[in-house]
Structures are given as structure tokens and as C-alpha cells.
Amino acid sequence: MRLKAAAAMLMCMPVTVSVSAQGEAEYRAEIGGGAGLMSYQGDLNGSVLKGLQPAATLMAKYKPNPRMAWSLALSYGRLKGSYDETATFMPATPEQGTPEQGQMPSLAPYEFKRGVADVALAFEYNFLPYGTGREYRGAKPLVPFVAAGLGVTAASNAAMNMHLGAGVKYKMAQRWNLTLTWRAVFTTTDKLDGLEAPYGIKSQGMFKNTDGYTHLQLTLSYDLWAKCKTCHNEYE
């Protein structure tokens, strides 16, 4: 009799562990904020590490499933760039006069620094199911992801932007997330630096020969809006 009872207990253990493993709630949304660095990319700078400036972000996400998310973010930062290589010849402008014998007058030293606001809607795809593993079978607390989307950039003027990004998400606790993201932002304007076509090459199309910037950010977010546990865990 005791052997039968022990066997019955052993048979029930995997079921108990399985139920416990799926016992946490899964959440549909998250909100949070963070800080990071922006770097202007345009006629006056070609390095992603030059002229890094501070930026702050507020964000919200909707997560239809553990592999996908829609993100809406509002960021504010600063951009700066400069030109001080007077030996480099630039195309002539009416103010600079007419070039003689094939030589172009040089651009006077120039520097700019201005604030920029960024509103971005992005789709994120996780390479692995994201979670603690206790709310969704097979979910991992540390996953890489890619993102792409559209938005608006407002500096000296407002312009549309397209952004591509990648990063990593870490599930710190059941409802807390830490996300590191790097984005390359391409805008439809050539005036983020206050200069339009200083090399004499006009913008063509939406993003060719226009200004942009990179954005590295670290955000902390909190999960909201729990899913119905009895409606989805059995089959997802």
C-alpha cells in the first residue's frame, strides 16, 4: 500500500512542477523611461562615436506575444557637430565668390549644438520568447531583438524619420525589464546642422544625402495589464 502511495506521489510531481512553472501572469504592456546618448550623423560628422550628447526617453509597449512588441517612445536629446578643417575645399556659394582655376573656396569654421525631439513608433522582434520562464513555457530572461519603425524628428524644423535598431532585453524580475537599444535614425531633412547641402550635393528622394543621428539608450520598464492565465498558456 505504501509503495502504491509513493508511486502515485511521484507521478503527480511533474504535473505539479509544470503547473507551478506556468503559474505567473503574462503581461500585455509595459511603461518606463531611460537615458542614453545621441550622435549627429551628417555633413559635419561621419563617426558614430564623435560628439556624443545626453538624451532621455519615455516609452510604452504593447506585447501581443512573447516574441513581438510595438513600442512608442518620446526622446529628447542634443546634437552637435563642427567643421574646422579650413584646408578642405568646398563648393562655392554666392557669399564666397566664384572659384578660379578649379579651386573652391573653403568653408569657414562652423559649429552647431541644438536640442532635438524624437517620436518613434517601432515594431520589435525577439529572437527568443521573452519572459521569466514561469509565465510562458520556454521563455528566456535574456534575449536579443531587432526593431524598425517610423517617426518624427523636431529640431530646427520637423521631418519624418525611419529608424532601424537592435538590442538586448533582460527580465530583472517578474514585472521589471531592462533594455539596451541602439538605433540608427534617418531623417528626410538636410538641415539638422543648420546647413543645407554644404558640399553642393542636393538631397534626392526621402533619405539620400540627408542628416540623421544614432541613439544608444538604456531603459527600465514595468509590466502592466495581465493576460487571462486560463485562456492562453495551455496552447501558446
PDB file of C-alpha atoms in Angstrom:
ATOM      1  CA  MET A   1       0.000   0.000   0.000  1.00  0.00           C
ATOM      2  CA  ARG A   2       2.820   2.364   0.868  1.00  0.00           C
ATOM      3  CA  LEU A   3       4.561   1.584  -2.434  1.00  0.00           C
ATOM      4  CA  LYS A   4       1.393   2.473  -4.343  1.00  0.00           C
ATOM      5  CA  ALA A   5       1.088   5.777  -2.477  1.00  0.00           C
ATOM      6  CA  ALA A   6       4.731   6.638  -3.161  1.00  0.00           C
ATOM      7  CA  ALA A   7       4.322   5.800  -6.856  1.00  0.00           C
ATOM      8  CA  ALA A   8       1.228   7.998  -7.057  1.00  0.00           C
ATOM      9  CA  MET A   9       3.117  10.904  -5.484  1.00  0.00           C
ATOM     10  CA  LEU A  10       5.999  10.541  -7.952  1.00  0.00           C
ATOM     11  CA  MET A  11       3.581  10.507 -10.882  1.00  0.00           C
ATOM     12  CA  CYS A  12       1.968  13.741  -9.669  1.00  0.00           C
ATOM     13  CA  MET A  13       5.254  15.621  -9.205  1.00  0.00           C
ATOM     14  CA  PRO A  14       5.870  16.510 -12.905  1.00  0.00           C
ATOM     15  CA  VAL A  15       2.302  17.783 -13.180  1.00  0.00           C
ATOM     16  CA  THR A  16       2.765  19.932 -10.078  1.00  0.00           C
ATOM     17  CA  VAL A  17       6.079  21.313 -11.341  1.00  0.00           C
ATOM     18  CA  SER A  18       4.543  22.061 -14.757  1.00  0.00           C
ATOM     19  CA  VAL A  19       1.616  23.937 -13.240  1.00  0.00           C
ATOM     20  CA  SER A  20       3.939  25.871 -10.952  1.00  0.00           C
ATOM     21  CA  ALA A  21       6.230  26.734 -13.857  1.00  0.00           C
ATOM     22  CA  GLN A  22       3.306  28.343 -15.690  1.00  0.00           C
ATOM     23  CA  GLY A  23       1.818  29.963 -12.582  1.00  0.00           C
ATOM     24  CA  GLU A  24       2.935  33.589 -13.093  1.00  0.00           C
ATOM     25  CA  ALA A  25       0.857  36.079 -15.021  1.00  0.00           C
ATOM     26  CA  GLU A  26       1.857  37.186 -18.505  1.00  0.00           C
ATOM     27  CA  TYR A  27       1.551  40.919 -19.242  1.00  0.00           C
ATOM     28  CA  ARG A  28       0.419  42.715 -22.384  1.00  0.00           C
ATOM     29  CA  ALA A  29       2.072  46.112 -21.837  1.00  0.00           C
ATOM     30  CA  GLU A  30       4.923  47.959 -20.178  1.00  0.00           C
ATOM     31  CA  ILE A  31       5.828  51.586 -19.463  1.00  0.00           C
ATOM     32  CA  GLY A  32       9.120  53.103 -18.482  1.00  0.00           C
ATOM     33  CA  GLY A  33      11.908  55.539 -19.183  1.00  0.00           C
ATOM     34  CA  GLY A  34      15.627  55.765 -19.526  1.00  0.00           C
ATOM     35  CA  ALA A  35      18.701  57.688 -20.566  1.00  0.00           C
ATOM     36  CA  GLY A  36      21.298  57.411 -23.267  1.00  0.00           C
ATOM     37  CA  LEU A  37      23.469  59.140 -25.836  1.00  0.00           C
ATOM     38  CA  MET A  38      22.798  60.672 -29.256  1.00  0.00           C
ATOM     39  CA  SER A  39      25.341  61.301 -32.028  1.00  0.00           C
ATOM     40  CA  TYR A  40      24.691  63.542 -35.039  1.00  0.00           C
ATOM     41  CA  GLN A  41      25.427  61.975 -38.442  1.00  0.00           C
ATOM     42  CA  GLY A  42      25.658  64.330 -41.370  1.00  0.00           C
ATOM     43  CA  ASP A  43      27.875  66.646 -43.403  1.00  0.00           C
ATOM     44  CA  LEU A  44      29.859  67.724 -40.344  1.00  0.00           C
ATOM     45  CA  ASN A  45      30.385  64.315 -38.744  1.00  0.00           C
ATOM     46  CA  GLY A  46      30.879  60.790 -40.064  1.00  0.00           C
ATOM     47  CA  SER A  47      31.693  58.924 -36.846  1.00  0.00           C
ATOM     48  CA  VAL A  48      29.109  57.272 -34.592  1.00  0.00           C
ATOM     49  CA  LEU A  49      31.361  57.899 -31.567  1.00  0.00           C
ATOM     50  CA  LYS A  50      32.045  61.606 -32.153  1.00  0.00           C
ATOM     51  CA  GLY A  51      30.045  64.348 -30.472  1.00  0.00           C
ATOM     52  CA  LEU A  52      28.022  62.111 -28.164  1.00  0.00           C
ATOM     53  CA  GLN A  53      25.340  64.058 -26.287  1.00  0.00           C
ATOM     54  CA  PRO A  54      22.926  63.086 -23.455  1.00  0.00           C
ATOM     55  CA  ALA A  55      19.327  62.056 -24.179  1.00  0.00           C
ATOM     56  CA  ALA A  56      16.292  60.958 -22.158  1.00  0.00           C
ATOM     57  CA  THR A  57      13.372  58.712 -23.166  1.00  0.00           C
ATOM     58  CA  LEU A  58       9.809  57.888 -22.081  1.00  0.00           C
ATOM     59  CA  MET A  59       8.291  54.762 -23.619  1.00  0.00           C
ATOM     60  CA  ALA A  60       5.303  52.425 -23.679  1.00  0.00           C
ATOM     61  CA  LYS A  61       4.967  48.994 -25.277  1.00  0.00           C
ATOM     62  CA  TYR A  62       2.193  46.643 -26.296  1.00  0.00           C
ATOM     63  CA  LYS A  63       3.228  42.955 -26.351  1.00  0.00           C
ATOM     64  CA  PRO A  64       0.834  40.675 -28.287  1.00  0.00           C
ATOM     65  CA  ASN A  65       3.054  37.659 -27.539  1.00  0.00           C
ATOM     66  CA  PRO A  66       6.491  36.867 -26.029  1.00  0.00           C
ATOM     67  CA  ARG A  67       8.258  37.281 -29.401  1.00  0.00           C
ATOM     68  CA  MET A  68       6.806  40.603 -30.571  1.00  0.00           C
ATOM     69  CA  ALA A  69       6.169  44.116 -29.288  1.00  0.00           C
ATOM     70  CA  TRP A  70       5.010  47.511 -30.529  1.00  0.00           C
ATOM     71  CA  SER A  71       6.901  50.407 -28.971  1.00  0.00           C
ATOM     72  CA  LEU A  72       6.028  54.122 -28.797  1.00  0.00           C
ATOM     73  CA  ALA A  73       8.830  56.329 -27.465  1.00  0.00           C
ATOM     74  CA  LEU A  74       9.377  60.050 -26.903  1.00  0.00           C
ATOM     75  CA  SER A  75      13.027  61.071 -26.659  1.00  0.00           C
ATOM     76  CA  TYR A  76      14.761  64.392 -26.168  1.00  0.00           C
ATOM     77  CA  GLY A  77      18.478  64.961 -26.563  1.00  0.00           C
ATOM     78  CA  ARG A  78      21.099  67.205 -28.073  1.00  0.00           C
ATOM     79  CA  LEU A  79      23.058  67.077 -31.314  1.00  0.00           C
ATOM     80  CA  LYS A  80      26.303  68.814 -32.079  1.00  0.00           C
ATOM     81  CA  GLY A  81      28.824  68.949 -34.881  1.00  0.00           C
ATOM     82  CA  SER A  82      31.595  71.166 -36.173  1.00  0.00           C
ATOM     83  CA  TYR A  83      33.754  71.912 -39.186  1.00  0.00           C
ATOM     84  CA  ASP A  84      37.202  73.363 -38.603  1.00  0.00           C
ATOM     85  CA  GLU A  85      39.343  71.886 -41.375  1.00  0.00           C
ATOM     86  CA  THR A  86      39.867  75.075 -43.389  1.00  0.00           C
ATOM     87  CA  ALA A  87      42.273  73.304 -45.774  1.00  0.00           C
ATOM     88  CA  THR A  88      39.394  71.273 -47.216  1.00  0.00           C
ATOM     89  CA  PHE A  89      37.941  72.968 -50.275  1.00  0.00           C
ATOM     90  CA  MET A  90      34.172  73.304 -50.541  1.00  0.00           C
ATOM     91  CA  PRO A  91      31.914  74.207 -53.480  1.00  0.00           C
ATOM     92  CA  ALA A  92      31.400  77.923 -53.979  1.00  0.00           C
ATOM     93  CA  THR A  93      28.379  79.787 -52.698  1.00  0.00           C
ATOM     94  CA  PRO A  94      27.236  83.292 -53.709  1.00  0.00           C
ATOM     95  CA  GLU A  95      28.700  84.673 -50.474  1.00  0.00           C
ATOM     96  CA  GLN A  96      32.078  83.025 -51.111  1.00  0.00           C
ATOM     97  CA  GLY A  97      32.524  84.232 -54.689  1.00  0.00           C
ATOM     98  CA  THR A  98      33.396  82.389 -57.889  1.00  0.00           C
ATOM     99  CA  PRO A  99      36.003  79.592 -57.908  1.00  0.00           C
ATOM    100  CA  GLU A 100      39.094  80.204 -60.003  1.00  0.00           C
ATOM    101  CA  GLN A 101      41.222  77.606 -61.804  1.00  0.00           C
ATOM    102  CA  GLY A 102      39.267  74.691 -60.419  1.00  0.00           C
ATOM    103  CA  GLN A 103      39.872  75.567 -56.760  1.00  0.00           C
ATOM    104  CA  MET A 104      36.912  76.003 -54.472  1.00  0.00           C
ATOM    105  CA  PRO A 105      36.890  78.395 -51.505  1.00  0.00           C
ATOM    106  CA  SER A 106      36.966  76.759 -48.103  1.00  0.00           C
ATOM    107  CA  LEU A 107      34.068  76.768 -45.663  1.00  0.00           C
ATOM    108  CA  ALA A 108      34.667  78.951 -42.630  1.00  0.00           C
ATOM    109  CA  PRO A 109      34.872  77.118 -39.285  1.00  0.00           C
ATOM    110  CA  TYR A 110      31.350  76.262 -38.180  1.00  0.00           C
ATOM    111  CA  GLU A 111      29.839  74.638 -35.107  1.00  0.00           C
ATOM    112  CA  PHE A 112      26.292  73.897 -34.051  1.00  0.00           C
ATOM    113  CA  LYS A 113      24.569  72.490 -30.982  1.00  0.00           C
ATOM    114  CA  ARG A 114      20.806  72.151 -30.643  1.00  0.00           C
ATOM    115  CA  GLY A 115      18.089  70.141 -28.953  1.00  0.00           C
ATOM    116  CA  VAL A 116      16.151  67.507 -30.829  1.00  0.00           C
ATOM    117  CA  ALA A 117      12.865  65.768 -30.023  1.00  0.00           C
ATOM    118  CA  ASP A 118      12.100  62.331 -31.422  1.00  0.00           C
ATOM    119  CA  VAL A 119       8.767  60.494 -31.504  1.00  0.00           C
ATOM    120  CA  ALA A 120       9.204  56.907 -32.678  1.00  0.00           C
ATOM    121  CA  LEU A 121       6.809  54.037 -33.357  1.00  0.00           C
ATOM    122  CA  ALA A 122       8.637  50.731 -33.792  1.00  0.00           C
ATOM    123  CA  PHE A 123       7.996  47.026 -34.195  1.00  0.00           C
ATOM    124  CA  GLU A 124      10.293  44.765 -32.168  1.00  0.00           C
ATOM    125  CA  TYR A 125      11.007  41.103 -32.847  1.00  0.00           C
ATOM    126  CA  ASN A 126      12.655  38.940 -30.183  1.00  0.00           C
ATOM    127  CA  PHE A 127      14.827  36.080 -31.416  1.00  0.00           C
ATOM    128  CA  LEU A 128      13.623  34.005 -28.441  1.00  0.00           C
ATOM    129  CA  PRO A 129      10.411  34.094 -26.366  1.00  0.00           C
ATOM    130  CA  TYR A 130      10.931  36.749 -23.690  1.00  0.00           C
ATOM    131  CA  GLY A 131       9.953  36.257 -20.045  1.00  0.00           C
ATOM    132  CA  THR A 132      10.924  34.674 -16.751  1.00  0.00           C
ATOM    133  CA  GLY A 133      10.052  31.179 -17.992  1.00  0.00           C
ATOM    134  CA  ARG A 134       7.436  30.830 -15.268  1.00  0.00           C
ATOM    135  CA  GLU A 135       4.661  32.546 -17.209  1.00  0.00           C
ATOM    136  CA  TYR A 136       5.380  31.120 -20.670  1.00  0.00           C
ATOM    137  CA  ARG A 137       6.994  27.752 -21.363  1.00  0.00           C
ATOM    138  CA  GLY A 138      10.413  28.185 -22.993  1.00  0.00           C
ATOM    139  CA  ALA A 139      10.700  31.936 -22.368  1.00  0.00           C
ATOM    140  CA  LYS A 140      14.180  33.289 -21.602  1.00  0.00           C
ATOM    141  CA  PRO A 141      15.064  36.231 -19.326  1.00  0.00           C
ATOM    142  CA  LEU A 142      17.841  37.488 -21.649  1.00  0.00           C
ATOM    143  CA  VAL A 143      17.048  37.804 -25.361  1.00  0.00           C
ATOM    144  CA  PRO A 144      18.372  39.796 -28.345  1.00  0.00           C
ATOM    145  CA  PHE A 145      15.973  41.646 -30.630  1.00  0.00           C
ATOM    146  CA  VAL A 146      15.763  43.809 -33.742  1.00  0.00           C
ATOM    147  CA  ALA A 147      13.477  46.798 -34.366  1.00  0.00           C
ATOM    148  CA  ALA A 148      12.298  49.016 -37.214  1.00  0.00           C
ATOM    149  CA  GLY A 149       9.817  51.850 -37.482  1.00  0.00           C
ATOM    150  CA  LEU A 150       8.844  55.382 -38.442  1.00  0.00           C
ATOM    151  CA  GLY A 151       8.638  58.616 -36.525  1.00  0.00           C
ATOM    152  CA  VAL A 152       9.065  62.379 -36.432  1.00  0.00           C
ATOM    153  CA  THR A 153      12.188  64.395 -35.619  1.00  0.00           C
ATOM    154  CA  ALA A 154      11.867  68.023 -34.494  1.00  0.00           C
ATOM    155  CA  ALA A 155      14.957  70.240 -34.316  1.00  0.00           C
ATOM    156  CA  SER A 156      15.335  73.448 -36.363  1.00  0.00           C
ATOM    157  CA  ASN A 157      12.391  72.075 -38.341  1.00  0.00           C
ATOM    158  CA  ALA A 158      10.191  68.966 -38.230  1.00  0.00           C
ATOM    159  CA  ALA A 159      10.813  65.985 -40.501  1.00  0.00           C
ATOM    160  CA  MET A 160       9.804  62.356 -40.847  1.00  0.00           C
ATOM    161  CA  ASN A 161      12.302  59.678 -39.916  1.00  0.00           C
ATOM    162  CA  MET A 162      12.895  55.985 -40.411  1.00  0.00           C
ATOM    163  CA  HIS A 163      14.859  54.060 -37.799  1.00  0.00           C
ATOM    164  CA  LEU A 164      16.488  50.648 -37.566  1.00  0.00           C
ATOM    165  CA  GLY A 165      17.768  49.194 -34.333  1.00  0.00           C
ATOM    166  CA  ALA A 166      18.927  46.215 -32.327  1.00  0.00           C
ATOM    167  CA  GLY A 167      19.461  45.433 -28.685  1.00  0.00           C
ATOM    168  CA  VAL A 168      19.023  43.083 -25.778  1.00  0.00           C
ATOM    169  CA  LYS A 169      16.289  42.714 -23.127  1.00  0.00           C
ATOM    170  CA  TYR A 170      16.809  41.418 -19.597  1.00  0.00           C
ATOM    171  CA  LYS A 171      13.983  40.322 -17.282  1.00  0.00           C
ATOM    172  CA  MET A 172      15.204  41.587 -13.908  1.00  0.00           C
ATOM    173  CA  ALA A 173      12.121  40.369 -12.031  1.00  0.00           C
ATOM    174  CA  GLN A 174       8.585  39.201 -12.757  1.00  0.00           C
ATOM    175  CA  ARG A 175       7.443  42.698 -13.824  1.00  0.00           C
ATOM    176  CA  TRP A 176      10.691  44.641 -14.322  1.00  0.00           C
ATOM    177  CA  ASN A 177      12.622  44.895 -17.606  1.00  0.00           C
ATOM    178  CA  LEU A 178      15.996  46.375 -18.506  1.00  0.00           C
ATOM    179  CA  THR A 179      16.524  47.077 -22.221  1.00  0.00           C
ATOM    180  CA  LEU A 180      19.621  48.275 -24.089  1.00  0.00           C
ATOM    181  CA  THR A 181      18.852  49.583 -27.588  1.00  0.00           C
ATOM    182  CA  TRP A 182      20.914  51.122 -30.376  1.00  0.00           C
ATOM    183  CA  ARG A 183      19.085  52.915 -33.210  1.00  0.00           C
ATOM    184  CA  ALA A 184      20.196  54.493 -36.472  1.00  0.00           C
ATOM    185  CA  VAL A 185      17.756  57.272 -37.382  1.00  0.00           C
ATOM    186  CA  PHE A 186      17.462  58.527 -40.972  1.00  0.00           C
ATOM    187  CA  THR A 187      15.547  61.790 -41.459  1.00  0.00           C
ATOM    188  CA  THR A 188      14.074  63.499 -44.528  1.00  0.00           C
ATOM    189  CA  THR A 189      15.820  66.816 -43.813  1.00  0.00           C
ATOM    190  CA  ASP A 190      19.334  68.085 -44.543  1.00  0.00           C
ATOM    191  CA  LYS A 191      19.053  70.923 -42.020  1.00  0.00           C
ATOM    192  CA  LEU A 192      19.650  69.272 -38.640  1.00  0.00           C
ATOM    193  CA  ASP A 193      23.041  71.010 -38.613  1.00  0.00           C
ATOM    194  CA  GLY A 194      21.671  74.319 -39.944  1.00  0.00           C
ATOM    195  CA  LEU A 195      23.400  73.802 -43.311  1.00  0.00           C
ATOM    196  CA  GLU A 196      21.653  72.585 -46.427  1.00  0.00           C
ATOM    197  CA  ALA A 197      23.918  70.785 -48.926  1.00  0.00           C
ATOM    198  CA  PRO A 198      27.224  72.461 -47.897  1.00  0.00           C
ATOM    199  CA  TYR A 199      29.073  70.201 -50.344  1.00  0.00           C
ATOM    200  CA  GLY A 200      26.778  71.249 -53.168  1.00  0.00           C
ATOM    201  CA  ILE A 201      25.083  67.841 -53.324  1.00  0.00           C
ATOM    202  CA  LYS A 202      21.340  68.268 -53.046  1.00  0.00           C
ATOM    203  CA  SER A 203      19.160  65.741 -51.242  1.00  0.00           C
ATOM    204  CA  GLN A 204      17.410  63.266 -53.519  1.00  0.00           C
ATOM    205  CA  GLY A 205      14.489  61.080 -52.536  1.00  0.00           C
ATOM    206  CA  MET A 206      13.432  60.763 -48.921  1.00  0.00           C
ATOM    207  CA  PHE A 207      16.702  59.791 -47.203  1.00  0.00           C
ATOM    208  CA  LYS A 208      19.560  60.272 -49.693  1.00  0.00           C
ATOM    209  CA  ASN A 209      22.119  62.936 -48.688  1.00  0.00           C
ATOM    210  CA  THR A 210      20.093  63.925 -45.621  1.00  0.00           C
ATOM    211  CA  ASP A 211      21.089  64.234 -41.945  1.00  0.00           C
ATOM    212  CA  GLY A 212      20.467  61.681 -39.229  1.00  0.00           C
ATOM    213  CA  TYR A 213      21.692  60.511 -35.840  1.00  0.00           C
ATOM    214  CA  THR A 214      22.323  57.435 -33.733  1.00  0.00           C
ATOM    215  CA  HIS A 215      20.724  56.800 -30.355  1.00  0.00           C
ATOM    216  CA  LEU A 216      22.016  54.450 -27.657  1.00  0.00           C
ATOM    217  CA  GLN A 217      19.591  54.098 -24.756  1.00  0.00           C
ATOM    218  CA  LEU A 218      19.130  52.074 -21.565  1.00  0.00           C
ATOM    219  CA  THR A 219      15.515  51.882 -20.331  1.00  0.00           C
ATOM    220  CA  LEU A 220      13.865  50.476 -17.226  1.00  0.00           C
ATOM    221  CA  SER A 221      10.209  49.466 -17.590  1.00  0.00           C
ATOM    222  CA  TYR A 222       7.371  47.938 -15.564  1.00  0.00           C
ATOM    223  CA  ASP A 223       4.802  45.409 -16.833  1.00  0.00           C
ATOM    224  CA  LEU A 224       1.060  46.171 -16.825  1.00  0.00           C
ATOM    225  CA  TRP A 225      -2.234  44.613 -17.984  1.00  0.00           C
ATOM    226  CA  ALA A 226      -2.066  40.922 -17.040  1.00  0.00           C
ATOM    227  CA  LYS A 227      -3.421  38.363 -19.504  1.00  0.00           C
ATOM    228  CA  CYS A 228      -6.017  35.787 -18.523  1.00  0.00           C
ATOM    229  CA  LYS A 229      -3.905  32.847 -17.319  1.00  0.00           C
ATOM    230  CA  THR A 230      -6.512  30.180 -18.119  1.00  0.00           C
ATOM    231  CA  CYS A 231      -7.073  31.396 -21.704  1.00  0.00           C
ATOM    232  CA  HIS A 232      -3.698  31.014 -23.378  1.00  0.00           C
ATOM    233  CA  ASN A 233      -0.947  29.179 -21.500  1.00  0.00           C
ATOM    234  CA  GLU A 234      -2.215  25.763 -22.488  1.00  0.00           C
ATOM    235  CA  TYR A 235      -1.597  26.231 -26.176  1.00  0.00           C
ATOM    236  CA  GLU A 236       0.933  29.082 -26.642  1.00  0.00           C
TER     237      GLU A 236
END
